[in-house]
Amino acid sequence: MHSLLRRFSATTLFLVLCLQLGISKAQNSTDIRKPLKFYVNVPKSAKSGEEITLKLGLETEYRECLVVKAYLISSIPMEGNFNFNQTRCLCNDYRVTFYWDFPVYETVNFAIVVEIIKERNICPNNVAVVPIIGDRYHTFRTVSVI
């Protein structure tokens, strides 16, 4: 009986160590799919009054579709469709691309914001998921006026 308790204790200790050291496949963070991958294309500089195009490509590693809303935020007022929200269905079998065209008159710092939202009539059959965490992403860019 004493020998059996020693084996049980050694086995329990080994399992606890495996979990603590991250040997368990359930804790492997490399297997986690990313909800969004960003591809941003915007010029770094422009002439005053020149209209530029910002291109935002999005992909997902999720097997399910997502409803994504993308928009731009700036500290200075911008003309054109700079403030327009765009909402699309994003699935893993194709990339979605958003475009914004707007003139720049002075150097502008802005944020590109993408939210994964719950909205009907965007994805086919209203089938889409929203992650529990990581439903809002942003990146910052600057366009300098030369």
PDB file of C-alpha atoms in Angstrom:
ATOM      1  CA  MET A   1       0.000   0.000   0.000  1.00  0.00           C
ATOM      2  CA  HIS A   2       2.827   2.374   0.854  1.00  0.00           C
ATOM      3  CA  SER A   3       4.426   1.654  -2.550  1.00  0.00           C
ATOM      4  CA  LEU A   4       1.145   2.388  -4.339  1.00  0.00           C
ATOM      5  CA  LEU A   5       0.852   5.783  -2.619  1.00  0.00           C
ATOM      6  CA  ARG A   6       4.411   6.633  -3.604  1.00  0.00           C
ATOM      7  CA  ARG A   7       3.680   5.796  -7.282  1.00  0.00           C
ATOM      8  CA  PHE A   8       0.463   7.789  -7.203  1.00  0.00           C
ATOM      9  CA  SER A   9       2.258  10.771  -5.681  1.00  0.00           C
ATOM     10  CA  ALA A  10       5.064  10.559  -8.254  1.00  0.00           C
ATOM     11  CA  THR A  11       2.563  10.353 -11.122  1.00  0.00           C
ATOM     12  CA  THR A  12       0.585  13.287  -9.766  1.00  0.00           C
ATOM     13  CA  LEU A  13       3.733  15.327  -9.339  1.00  0.00           C
ATOM     14  CA  PHE A  14       4.825  14.540 -12.919  1.00  0.00           C
ATOM     15  CA  LEU A  15       1.447  15.611 -14.353  1.00  0.00           C
ATOM     16  CA  VAL A  16       1.475  18.854 -12.373  1.00  0.00           C
ATOM     17  CA  LEU A  17       5.000  19.620 -13.595  1.00  0.00           C
ATOM     18  CA  CYS A  18       3.995  18.945 -17.215  1.00  0.00           C
ATOM     19  CA  LEU A  19       1.099  21.385 -16.913  1.00  0.00           C
ATOM     20  CA  GLN A  20       3.249  24.027 -15.214  1.00  0.00           C
ATOM     21  CA  LEU A  21       6.043  23.734 -17.778  1.00  0.00           C
ATOM     22  CA  GLY A  22       3.646  24.044 -20.692  1.00  0.00           C
ATOM     23  CA  ILE A  23       4.190  20.568 -22.098  1.00  0.00           C
ATOM     24  CA  SER A  24       0.448  20.062 -22.363  1.00  0.00           C
ATOM     25  CA  LYS A  25      -0.754  20.582 -25.936  1.00  0.00           C
ATOM     26  CA  ALA A  26      -3.867  22.344 -24.586  1.00  0.00           C
ATOM     27  CA  GLN A  27      -1.691  25.259 -23.457  1.00  0.00           C
ATOM     28  CA  ASN A  28       0.218  25.625 -26.728  1.00  0.00           C
ATOM     29  CA  SER A  29      -0.454  29.216 -27.809  1.00  0.00           C
ATOM     30  CA  THR A  30       0.860  28.667 -31.348  1.00  0.00           C
ATOM     31  CA  ASP A  31      -2.298  26.717 -32.178  1.00  0.00           C
ATOM     32  CA  ILE A  32      -4.552  29.725 -31.490  1.00  0.00           C
ATOM     33  CA  ARG A  33      -6.045  31.152 -34.665  1.00  0.00           C
ATOM     34  CA  LYS A  34      -5.855  34.902 -35.196  1.00  0.00           C
ATOM     35  CA  PRO A  35      -9.168  36.637 -35.774  1.00  0.00           C
ATOM     36  CA  LEU A  36      -7.604  39.402 -37.916  1.00  0.00           C
ATOM     37  CA  LYS A  37      -4.505  40.035 -39.984  1.00  0.00           C
ATOM     38  CA  PHE A  38      -3.949  43.616 -41.199  1.00  0.00           C
ATOM     39  CA  TYR A  39      -2.409  44.714 -44.504  1.00  0.00           C
ATOM     40  CA  VAL A  40      -2.248  48.528 -44.706  1.00  0.00           C
ATOM     41  CA  ASN A  41      -1.110  50.487 -47.743  1.00  0.00           C
ATOM     42  CA  VAL A  42      -1.011  54.281 -47.415  1.00  0.00           C
ATOM     43  CA  PRO A  43       1.538  56.793 -48.702  1.00  0.00           C
ATOM     44  CA  LYS A  44       3.935  58.246 -46.127  1.00  0.00           C
ATOM     45  CA  SER A  45       3.837  61.691 -47.752  1.00  0.00           C
ATOM     46  CA  ALA A  46       1.763  63.762 -50.155  1.00  0.00           C
ATOM     47  CA  LYS A  47       1.561  67.296 -51.534  1.00  0.00           C
ATOM     48  CA  SER A  48      -0.886  69.714 -49.925  1.00  0.00           C
ATOM     49  CA  GLY A  49      -4.347  69.248 -51.459  1.00  0.00           C
ATOM     50  CA  GLU A  50      -3.437  65.910 -53.018  1.00  0.00           C
ATOM     51  CA  GLU A  51      -6.001  63.126 -52.717  1.00  0.00           C
ATOM     52  CA  ILE A  52      -4.530  59.907 -51.361  1.00  0.00           C
ATOM     53  CA  THR A  53      -5.884  56.366 -51.159  1.00  0.00           C
ATOM     54  CA  LEU A  54      -5.678  54.270 -48.035  1.00  0.00           C
ATOM     55  CA  LYS A  55      -6.056  50.543 -48.647  1.00  0.00           C
ATOM     56  CA  LEU A  56      -6.779  48.150 -45.761  1.00  0.00           C
ATOM     57  CA  GLY A  57      -6.751  44.405 -46.400  1.00  0.00           C
ATOM     58  CA  LEU A  58      -8.079  42.002 -43.783  1.00  0.00           C
ATOM     59  CA  GLU A  59      -7.814  38.242 -43.446  1.00  0.00           C
ATOM     60  CA  THR A  60      -8.910  35.822 -40.748  1.00  0.00           C
ATOM     61  CA  GLU A  61      -7.611  32.462 -39.604  1.00  0.00           C
ATOM     62  CA  TYR A  62     -10.992  31.601 -38.085  1.00  0.00           C
ATOM     63  CA  ARG A  63     -13.002  28.924 -39.845  1.00  0.00           C
ATOM     64  CA  GLU A  64     -16.157  30.902 -39.173  1.00  0.00           C
ATOM     65  CA  CYS A  65     -17.090  34.216 -40.752  1.00  0.00           C
ATOM     66  CA  LEU A  66     -16.872  37.546 -38.895  1.00  0.00           C
ATOM     67  CA  VAL A  67     -18.730  40.823 -39.351  1.00  0.00           C
ATOM     68  CA  VAL A  68     -16.094  43.579 -39.389  1.00  0.00           C
ATOM     69  CA  LYS A  69     -16.600  47.334 -39.236  1.00  0.00           C
ATOM     70  CA  ALA A  70     -13.664  49.541 -40.239  1.00  0.00           C
ATOM     71  CA  TYR A  71     -13.265  53.295 -39.878  1.00  0.00           C
ATOM     72  CA  LEU A  72     -10.647  56.037 -39.533  1.00  0.00           C
ATOM     73  CA  ILE A  73     -10.170  58.460 -36.645  1.00  0.00           C
ATOM     74  CA  SER A  74      -8.137  61.667 -36.794  1.00  0.00           C
ATOM     75  CA  SER A  75      -7.513  64.515 -34.369  1.00  0.00           C
ATOM     76  CA  ILE A  76      -8.056  67.055 -37.166  1.00  0.00           C
ATOM     77  CA  PRO A  77     -11.213  67.312 -39.309  1.00  0.00           C
ATOM     78  CA  MET A  78     -10.852  65.534 -42.649  1.00  0.00           C
ATOM     79  CA  GLU A  79     -12.834  65.882 -45.865  1.00  0.00           C
ATOM     80  CA  GLY A  80     -14.213  63.194 -48.128  1.00  0.00           C
ATOM     81  CA  ASN A  81     -15.289  59.794 -46.914  1.00  0.00           C
ATOM     82  CA  PHE A  82     -12.639  59.769 -44.171  1.00  0.00           C
ATOM     83  CA  ASN A  83     -15.244  59.293 -41.442  1.00  0.00           C
ATOM     84  CA  PHE A  84     -17.388  56.732 -43.231  1.00  0.00           C
ATOM     85  CA  ASN A  85     -17.838  53.387 -41.520  1.00  0.00           C
ATOM     86  CA  GLN A  86     -17.587  50.358 -43.752  1.00  0.00           C
ATOM     87  CA  THR A  87     -19.037  46.995 -42.690  1.00  0.00           C
ATOM     88  CA  ARG A  88     -18.360  43.690 -44.424  1.00  0.00           C
ATOM     89  CA  CYS A  89     -18.420  39.943 -43.929  1.00  0.00           C
ATOM     90  CA  LEU A  90     -14.948  38.417 -43.563  1.00  0.00           C
ATOM     91  CA  CYS A  91     -14.458  34.677 -44.073  1.00  0.00           C
ATOM     92  CA  ASN A  92     -11.271  32.627 -44.198  1.00  0.00           C
ATOM     93  CA  ASP A  93     -11.584  31.754 -47.881  1.00  0.00           C
ATOM     94  CA  TYR A  94     -11.082  35.305 -49.172  1.00  0.00           C
ATOM     95  CA  ARG A  95      -9.496  38.601 -48.179  1.00  0.00           C
ATOM     96  CA  VAL A  96     -11.600  41.748 -47.713  1.00  0.00           C
ATOM     97  CA  THR A  97     -10.240  45.119 -48.825  1.00  0.00           C
ATOM     98  CA  PHE A  98     -11.445  48.542 -47.672  1.00  0.00           C
ATOM     99  CA  TYR A  99     -10.592  51.792 -49.490  1.00  0.00           C
ATOM    100  CA  TRP A 100     -10.704  55.402 -48.351  1.00  0.00           C
ATOM    101  CA  ASP A 101      -9.882  58.336 -50.645  1.00  0.00           C
ATOM    102  CA  PHE A 102      -9.346  61.725 -49.021  1.00  0.00           C
ATOM    103  CA  PRO A 103      -7.343  64.933 -49.600  1.00  0.00           C
ATOM    104  CA  VAL A 104      -4.586  65.979 -47.205  1.00  0.00           C
ATOM    105  CA  TYR A 105      -3.785  69.641 -46.575  1.00  0.00           C
ATOM    106  CA  GLU A 106      -1.492  69.244 -43.584  1.00  0.00           C
ATOM    107  CA  THR A 107       0.400  66.428 -41.884  1.00  0.00           C
ATOM    108  CA  VAL A 108      -2.166  64.086 -40.394  1.00  0.00           C
ATOM    109  CA  ASN A 109      -1.927  61.356 -37.755  1.00  0.00           C
ATOM    110  CA  PHE A 110      -4.811  58.929 -37.758  1.00  0.00           C
ATOM    111  CA  ALA A 111      -5.927  55.550 -36.474  1.00  0.00           C
ATOM    112  CA  ILE A 112      -7.372  52.745 -38.533  1.00  0.00           C
ATOM    113  CA  VAL A 113      -9.893  50.941 -36.334  1.00  0.00           C
ATOM    114  CA  VAL A 114     -11.465  47.553 -37.011  1.00  0.00           C
ATOM    115  CA  GLU A 115     -14.178  46.104 -34.800  1.00  0.00           C
ATOM    116  CA  ILE A 116     -15.628  42.612 -34.937  1.00  0.00           C
ATOM    117  CA  ILE A 117     -19.310  43.221 -34.311  1.00  0.00           C
ATOM    118  CA  LYS A 118     -22.621  41.416 -34.011  1.00  0.00           C
ATOM    119  CA  GLU A 119     -24.823  42.671 -36.841  1.00  0.00           C
ATOM    120  CA  ARG A 120     -27.485  40.993 -38.948  1.00  0.00           C
ATOM    121  CA  ASN A 121     -27.821  40.889 -42.747  1.00  0.00           C
ATOM    122  CA  ILE A 122     -24.089  41.185 -43.446  1.00  0.00           C
ATOM    123  CA  CYS A 123     -22.886  37.560 -43.623  1.00  0.00           C
ATOM    124  CA  PRO A 124     -24.799  34.822 -45.493  1.00  0.00           C
ATOM    125  CA  ASN A 125     -27.605  33.295 -43.407  1.00  0.00           C
ATOM    126  CA  ASN A 126     -26.583  35.615 -40.527  1.00  0.00           C
ATOM    127  CA  VAL A 127     -23.898  33.094 -39.526  1.00  0.00           C
ATOM    128  CA  ALA A 128     -20.907  34.866 -37.944  1.00  0.00           C
ATOM    129  CA  VAL A 129     -18.953  34.751 -34.700  1.00  0.00           C
ATOM    130  CA  VAL A 130     -17.658  37.400 -32.297  1.00  0.00           C
ATOM    131  CA  PRO A 131     -14.645  36.498 -30.149  1.00  0.00           C
ATOM    132  CA  ILE A 132     -14.971  36.856 -26.384  1.00  0.00           C
ATOM    133  CA  ILE A 133     -11.772  38.936 -26.282  1.00  0.00           C
ATOM    134  CA  GLY A 134      -9.973  40.722 -29.103  1.00  0.00           C
ATOM    135  CA  ASP A 135     -12.937  42.267 -30.862  1.00  0.00           C
ATOM    136  CA  ARG A 136     -11.327  45.692 -31.512  1.00  0.00           C
ATOM    137  CA  TYR A 137      -8.040  46.359 -33.302  1.00  0.00           C
ATOM    138  CA  HIS A 138      -6.245  49.529 -34.348  1.00  0.00           C
ATOM    139  CA  THR A 139      -3.075  50.724 -35.970  1.00  0.00           C
ATOM    140  CA  PHE A 140      -1.679  54.239 -36.361  1.00  0.00           C
ATOM    141  CA  ARG A 141      -0.350  55.929 -39.496  1.00  0.00           C
ATOM    142  CA  THR A 142       0.982  59.369 -40.440  1.00  0.00           C
ATOM    143  CA  VAL A 143       0.866  61.103 -43.800  1.00  0.00           C
ATOM    144  CA  SER A 144       3.303  64.018 -43.997  1.00  0.00           C
ATOM    145  CA  VAL A 145       2.627  66.990 -46.275  1.00  0.00           C
ATOM    146  CA  ILE A 146       5.664  67.974 -48.320  1.00  0.00           C
TER     147      ILE A 146
END
